[in-house]
């Protein structure tokens, strides 16, 4: 399989979908929102799946569906919890370059006022800070490229991604 996709990972609120749509236009790629693929295949909203299946059940569903994504010349925006799925991440790394959109905790907490409404997977008693600390390690583990977003707007983030991709393909 060709490795001709760009896979965006990172915490909820970093702008994976927003950046992904514009990046796809800039590069002339398709855009795939993995969360929408999950909702379509399951026939339910993410928050409904989480409510019915619980956090672990949702992660199993997300892992299964993400490990089956078939895309070419696409920017794939994943859900923030995709990194819990080993099979999904191995598949995504095989079909694309994984880019971690990194934002510090202060930036994340500012952007995520309605965490439950966004379908964020939190275990009982887990705070956003706990989630952040737990996931950072996984994002760094799977990332081919890390883009530090602090102080950047969407356009600047996209410029940094395009510059990195061009550097990688030399």
PDB file of C-alpha atoms in Angstrom:
ATOM      1  CA  UNK A   1       0.000   0.000   0.000  1.00  0.00           C
ATOM      2  CA  UNK A   2       1.210   3.479  -0.849  1.00  0.00           C
ATOM      3  CA  UNK A   3       2.149   5.844   1.941  1.00  0.00           C
ATOM      4  CA  UNK A   4       0.541   8.835   0.213  1.00  0.00           C
ATOM      5  CA  UNK A   5      -1.696  10.192   2.982  1.00  0.00           C
ATOM      6  CA  UNK A   6      -1.223  12.670   5.796  1.00  0.00           C
ATOM      7  CA  UNK A   7      -2.640  11.587   9.147  1.00  0.00           C
ATOM      8  CA  UNK A   8      -3.282  14.265  11.777  1.00  0.00           C
ATOM      9  CA  UNK A   9      -3.194  13.238  15.448  1.00  0.00           C
ATOM     10  CA  UNK A  10      -3.393  15.273  18.637  1.00  0.00           C
ATOM     11  CA  UNK A  11      -5.613  16.271  21.522  1.00  0.00           C
ATOM     12  CA  UNK A  12      -9.224  17.294  20.971  1.00  0.00           C
ATOM     13  CA  UNK A  13      -9.313  21.002  20.221  1.00  0.00           C
ATOM     14  CA  UNK A  14      -5.942  21.293  18.450  1.00  0.00           C
ATOM     15  CA  UNK A  15      -7.696  21.813  15.126  1.00  0.00           C
ATOM     16  CA  UNK A  16      -7.159  18.494  13.339  1.00  0.00           C
ATOM     17  CA  UNK A  17     -10.393  18.808  11.335  1.00  0.00           C
ATOM     18  CA  UNK A  18     -10.078  22.542  10.677  1.00  0.00           C
ATOM     19  CA  UNK A  19      -6.419  22.296   9.640  1.00  0.00           C
ATOM     20  CA  UNK A  20      -7.126  19.068   7.751  1.00  0.00           C
ATOM     21  CA  UNK A  21      -9.813  20.537   5.468  1.00  0.00           C
ATOM     22  CA  UNK A  22      -7.668  23.526   4.487  1.00  0.00           C
ATOM     23  CA  UNK A  23      -4.482  21.438   4.181  1.00  0.00           C
ATOM     24  CA  UNK A  24      -6.311  19.058   1.817  1.00  0.00           C
ATOM     25  CA  UNK A  25      -7.329  22.014  -0.364  1.00  0.00           C
ATOM     26  CA  UNK A  26      -3.793  23.432  -0.373  1.00  0.00           C
ATOM     27  CA  UNK A  27      -2.280  20.054  -1.349  1.00  0.00           C
ATOM     28  CA  UNK A  28      -5.082  19.011  -3.724  1.00  0.00           C
ATOM     29  CA  UNK A  29      -5.877  15.997  -1.521  1.00  0.00           C
ATOM     30  CA  UNK A  30      -9.153  14.442  -0.367  1.00  0.00           C
ATOM     31  CA  UNK A  31     -10.206  15.018   3.248  1.00  0.00           C
ATOM     32  CA  UNK A  32     -11.293  12.202   5.581  1.00  0.00           C
ATOM     33  CA  UNK A  33     -12.640  12.937   9.055  1.00  0.00           C
ATOM     34  CA  UNK A  34     -12.198   9.644  10.923  1.00  0.00           C
ATOM     35  CA  UNK A  35     -14.808  10.624  13.543  1.00  0.00           C
ATOM     36  CA  UNK A  36     -17.403  11.084  10.777  1.00  0.00           C
ATOM     37  CA  UNK A  37     -16.423   7.727   9.267  1.00  0.00           C
ATOM     38  CA  UNK A  38     -17.053   6.104  12.686  1.00  0.00           C
ATOM     39  CA  UNK A  39     -20.438   7.833  13.039  1.00  0.00           C
ATOM     40  CA  UNK A  40     -21.441   6.786   9.519  1.00  0.00           C
ATOM     41  CA  UNK A  41     -20.407   3.143   9.942  1.00  0.00           C
ATOM     42  CA  UNK A  42     -22.010   2.853  13.402  1.00  0.00           C
ATOM     43  CA  UNK A  43     -25.099   4.945  12.590  1.00  0.00           C
ATOM     44  CA  UNK A  44     -24.671   6.891  15.838  1.00  0.00           C
ATOM     45  CA  UNK A  45     -23.024  10.054  17.146  1.00  0.00           C
ATOM     46  CA  UNK A  46     -19.694   9.607  18.944  1.00  0.00           C
ATOM     47  CA  UNK A  47     -21.193  10.630  22.278  1.00  0.00           C
ATOM     48  CA  UNK A  48     -23.960   8.008  21.814  1.00  0.00           C
ATOM     49  CA  UNK A  49     -21.366   5.297  21.149  1.00  0.00           C
ATOM     50  CA  UNK A  50     -19.397   6.381  24.243  1.00  0.00           C
ATOM     51  CA  UNK A  51     -22.606   6.421  26.357  1.00  0.00           C
ATOM     52  CA  UNK A  52     -23.645   2.939  25.134  1.00  0.00           C
ATOM     53  CA  UNK A  53     -20.269   1.203  24.951  1.00  0.00           C
ATOM     54  CA  UNK A  54     -18.300   3.073  27.624  1.00  0.00           C
ATOM     55  CA  UNK A  55     -14.806   4.500  27.016  1.00  0.00           C
ATOM     56  CA  UNK A  56     -13.146   1.117  26.382  1.00  0.00           C
ATOM     57  CA  UNK A  57     -15.932  -0.031  24.061  1.00  0.00           C
ATOM     58  CA  UNK A  58     -15.691   3.191  22.083  1.00  0.00           C
ATOM     59  CA  UNK A  59     -11.922   2.805  21.754  1.00  0.00           C
ATOM     60  CA  UNK A  60     -12.441  -0.739  20.409  1.00  0.00           C
ATOM     61  CA  UNK A  61     -14.927   0.561  17.799  1.00  0.00           C
ATOM     62  CA  UNK A  62     -12.591   3.435  16.884  1.00  0.00           C
ATOM     63  CA  UNK A  63      -9.615   1.064  16.588  1.00  0.00           C
ATOM     64  CA  UNK A  64     -11.532  -1.352  14.327  1.00  0.00           C
ATOM     65  CA  UNK A  65     -12.870   1.326  11.982  1.00  0.00           C
ATOM     66  CA  UNK A  66      -9.635   3.338  11.778  1.00  0.00           C
ATOM     67  CA  UNK A  67      -7.622   0.211  10.991  1.00  0.00           C
ATOM     68  CA  UNK A  68      -9.877  -0.332   7.949  1.00  0.00           C
ATOM     69  CA  UNK A  69      -9.636   3.185   6.470  1.00  0.00           C
ATOM     70  CA  UNK A  70      -8.642   3.013   2.821  1.00  0.00           C
ATOM     71  CA  UNK A  71      -7.543   6.342   1.420  1.00  0.00           C
ATOM     72  CA  UNK A  72      -5.148   7.721  -1.189  1.00  0.00           C
ATOM     73  CA  UNK A  73      -3.842  11.270  -1.469  1.00  0.00           C
ATOM     74  CA  UNK A  74      -5.925  12.180   1.562  1.00  0.00           C
ATOM     75  CA  UNK A  75      -5.554  14.200   4.721  1.00  0.00           C
ATOM     76  CA  UNK A  76      -7.029  12.067   7.506  1.00  0.00           C
ATOM     77  CA  UNK A  77      -8.086  13.875  10.691  1.00  0.00           C
ATOM     78  CA  UNK A  78      -8.356  11.337  13.503  1.00  0.00           C
ATOM     79  CA  UNK A  79     -10.119  11.484  16.843  1.00  0.00           C
ATOM     80  CA  UNK A  80      -7.916  12.357  19.806  1.00  0.00           C
ATOM     81  CA  UNK A  81      -8.198   8.838  21.237  1.00  0.00           C
ATOM     82  CA  UNK A  82      -7.001   7.070  18.053  1.00  0.00           C
ATOM     83  CA  UNK A  83      -3.571   6.533  19.663  1.00  0.00           C
ATOM     84  CA  UNK A  84      -5.068   3.996  22.088  1.00  0.00           C
ATOM     85  CA  UNK A  85      -5.654   1.663  19.149  1.00  0.00           C
ATOM     86  CA  UNK A  86      -2.427  -0.173  18.291  1.00  0.00           C
ATOM     87  CA  UNK A  87      -3.825  -1.765  15.099  1.00  0.00           C
ATOM     88  CA  UNK A  88      -5.285   1.533  13.903  1.00  0.00           C
ATOM     89  CA  UNK A  89      -2.020   3.402  14.469  1.00  0.00           C
ATOM     90  CA  UNK A  90       0.049   0.699  12.752  1.00  0.00           C
ATOM     91  CA  UNK A  91      -2.336   0.862   9.765  1.00  0.00           C
ATOM     92  CA  UNK A  92      -2.315   4.676   9.631  1.00  0.00           C
ATOM     93  CA  UNK A  93       1.506   4.741   9.790  1.00  0.00           C
ATOM     94  CA  UNK A  94       1.611   2.265   6.871  1.00  0.00           C
ATOM     95  CA  UNK A  95      -0.649   4.401   4.670  1.00  0.00           C
ATOM     96  CA  UNK A  96       0.598   7.869   5.590  1.00  0.00           C
ATOM     97  CA  UNK A  97       2.858  10.324   7.346  1.00  0.00           C
ATOM     98  CA  UNK A  98       1.600  10.875  10.901  1.00  0.00           C
ATOM     99  CA  UNK A  99       1.674  14.512  11.994  1.00  0.00           C
ATOM    100  CA  UNK A 100       1.165  15.377  15.662  1.00  0.00           C
ATOM    101  CA  UNK A 101      -0.432  18.785  16.173  1.00  0.00           C
ATOM    102  CA  UNK A 102       0.970  19.699  19.575  1.00  0.00           C
ATOM    103  CA  UNK A 103      -0.514  22.347  21.841  1.00  0.00           C
ATOM    104  CA  UNK A 104       0.368  22.880  25.497  1.00  0.00           C
ATOM    105  CA  UNK A 105      -2.134  22.089  28.231  1.00  0.00           C
ATOM    106  CA  UNK A 106      -3.110  25.733  28.761  1.00  0.00           C
ATOM    107  CA  UNK A 107      -4.005  26.069  25.081  1.00  0.00           C
ATOM    108  CA  UNK A 108      -6.002  22.817  25.128  1.00  0.00           C
ATOM    109  CA  UNK A 109      -7.982  23.721  28.250  1.00  0.00           C
ATOM    110  CA  UNK A 110      -8.814  27.136  26.764  1.00  0.00           C
ATOM    111  CA  UNK A 111     -10.208  25.534  23.587  1.00  0.00           C
ATOM    112  CA  UNK A 112     -12.120  22.701  25.284  1.00  0.00           C
ATOM    113  CA  UNK A 113     -14.887  24.277  27.306  1.00  0.00           C
ATOM    114  CA  UNK A 114     -17.527  21.665  26.368  1.00  0.00           C
ATOM    115  CA  UNK A 115     -15.534  18.457  26.707  1.00  0.00           C
ATOM    116  CA  UNK A 116     -18.482  16.016  27.025  1.00  0.00           C
ATOM    117  CA  UNK A 117     -20.433  17.535  24.116  1.00  0.00           C
ATOM    118  CA  UNK A 118     -17.408  17.010  21.885  1.00  0.00           C
ATOM    119  CA  UNK A 119     -17.423  13.260  22.455  1.00  0.00           C
ATOM    120  CA  UNK A 120     -14.109  13.246  24.321  1.00  0.00           C
ATOM    121  CA  UNK A 121     -13.309   9.882  25.903  1.00  0.00           C
ATOM    122  CA  UNK A 122     -12.801  10.454  29.636  1.00  0.00           C
ATOM    123  CA  UNK A 123     -12.767   7.595  32.119  1.00  0.00           C
ATOM    124  CA  UNK A 124     -14.551   8.045  35.460  1.00  0.00           C
ATOM    125  CA  UNK A 125     -12.689  10.504  37.660  1.00  0.00           C
ATOM    126  CA  UNK A 126     -10.250  11.427  34.897  1.00  0.00           C
ATOM    127  CA  UNK A 127      -9.521  15.134  34.421  1.00  0.00           C
ATOM    128  CA  UNK A 128      -8.541  16.838  31.185  1.00  0.00           C
ATOM    129  CA  UNK A 129      -5.018  17.239  32.619  1.00  0.00           C
ATOM    130  CA  UNK A 130      -4.834  13.473  33.349  1.00  0.00           C
ATOM    131  CA  UNK A 131      -5.967  12.760  29.794  1.00  0.00           C
ATOM    132  CA  UNK A 132      -3.441  15.229  28.362  1.00  0.00           C
ATOM    133  CA  UNK A 133      -0.538  13.717  30.317  1.00  0.00           C
ATOM    134  CA  UNK A 134      -1.582  10.166  29.366  1.00  0.00           C
ATOM    135  CA  UNK A 135      -1.924  10.884  25.637  1.00  0.00           C
ATOM    136  CA  UNK A 136       1.136  13.124  25.043  1.00  0.00           C
ATOM    137  CA  UNK A 137       3.431  10.094  25.350  1.00  0.00           C
ATOM    138  CA  UNK A 138       1.408   8.190  22.742  1.00  0.00           C
ATOM    139  CA  UNK A 139       1.217  11.103  20.302  1.00  0.00           C
ATOM    140  CA  UNK A 140       4.991  11.501  20.494  1.00  0.00           C
ATOM    141  CA  UNK A 141       5.495   7.743  20.054  1.00  0.00           C
ATOM    142  CA  UNK A 142       3.510   7.571  16.796  1.00  0.00           C
ATOM    143  CA  UNK A 143       4.380  10.948  15.240  1.00  0.00           C
ATOM    144  CA  UNK A 144       6.600  11.130  12.160  1.00  0.00           C
ATOM    145  CA  UNK A 145       6.449  14.936  12.360  1.00  0.00           C
ATOM    146  CA  UNK A 146       5.505  17.160  15.318  1.00  0.00           C
ATOM    147  CA  UNK A 147       4.116  20.647  14.721  1.00  0.00           C
ATOM    148  CA  UNK A 148       4.157  22.904  17.795  1.00  0.00           C
ATOM    149  CA  UNK A 149       1.039  25.047  17.455  1.00  0.00           C
ATOM    150  CA  UNK A 150       1.522  27.418  20.382  1.00  0.00           C
ATOM    151  CA  UNK A 151       1.056  30.986  19.181  1.00  0.00           C
ATOM    152  CA  UNK A 152       0.162  29.904  15.632  1.00  0.00           C
ATOM    153  CA  UNK A 153      -3.070  30.511  13.775  1.00  0.00           C
ATOM    154  CA  UNK A 154      -4.515  27.967  11.317  1.00  0.00           C
ATOM    155  CA  UNK A 155      -2.670  29.422   8.300  1.00  0.00           C
ATOM    156  CA  UNK A 156       0.680  29.405  10.114  1.00  0.00           C
ATOM    157  CA  UNK A 157       0.109  25.808  11.243  1.00  0.00           C
ATOM    158  CA  UNK A 158      -0.600  24.785   7.643  1.00  0.00           C
ATOM    159  CA  UNK A 159       2.506  26.621   6.384  1.00  0.00           C
ATOM    160  CA  UNK A 160       4.636  24.709   8.931  1.00  0.00           C
ATOM    161  CA  UNK A 161       3.088  21.373   7.894  1.00  0.00           C
ATOM    162  CA  UNK A 162       3.633  22.026   4.167  1.00  0.00           C
ATOM    163  CA  UNK A 163       7.260  23.082   4.806  1.00  0.00           C
ATOM    164  CA  UNK A 164       7.881  19.886   6.850  1.00  0.00           C
ATOM    165  CA  UNK A 165       6.266  17.644   4.238  1.00  0.00           C
ATOM    166  CA  UNK A 166       8.396  19.188   1.484  1.00  0.00           C
ATOM    167  CA  UNK A 167      11.512  18.737   3.604  1.00  0.00           C
ATOM    168  CA  UNK A 168      10.616  15.069   4.269  1.00  0.00           C
ATOM    169  CA  UNK A 169      10.080  14.285   0.579  1.00  0.00           C
ATOM    170  CA  UNK A 170      13.505  15.579  -0.516  1.00  0.00           C
TER     171      UNK A 170
END
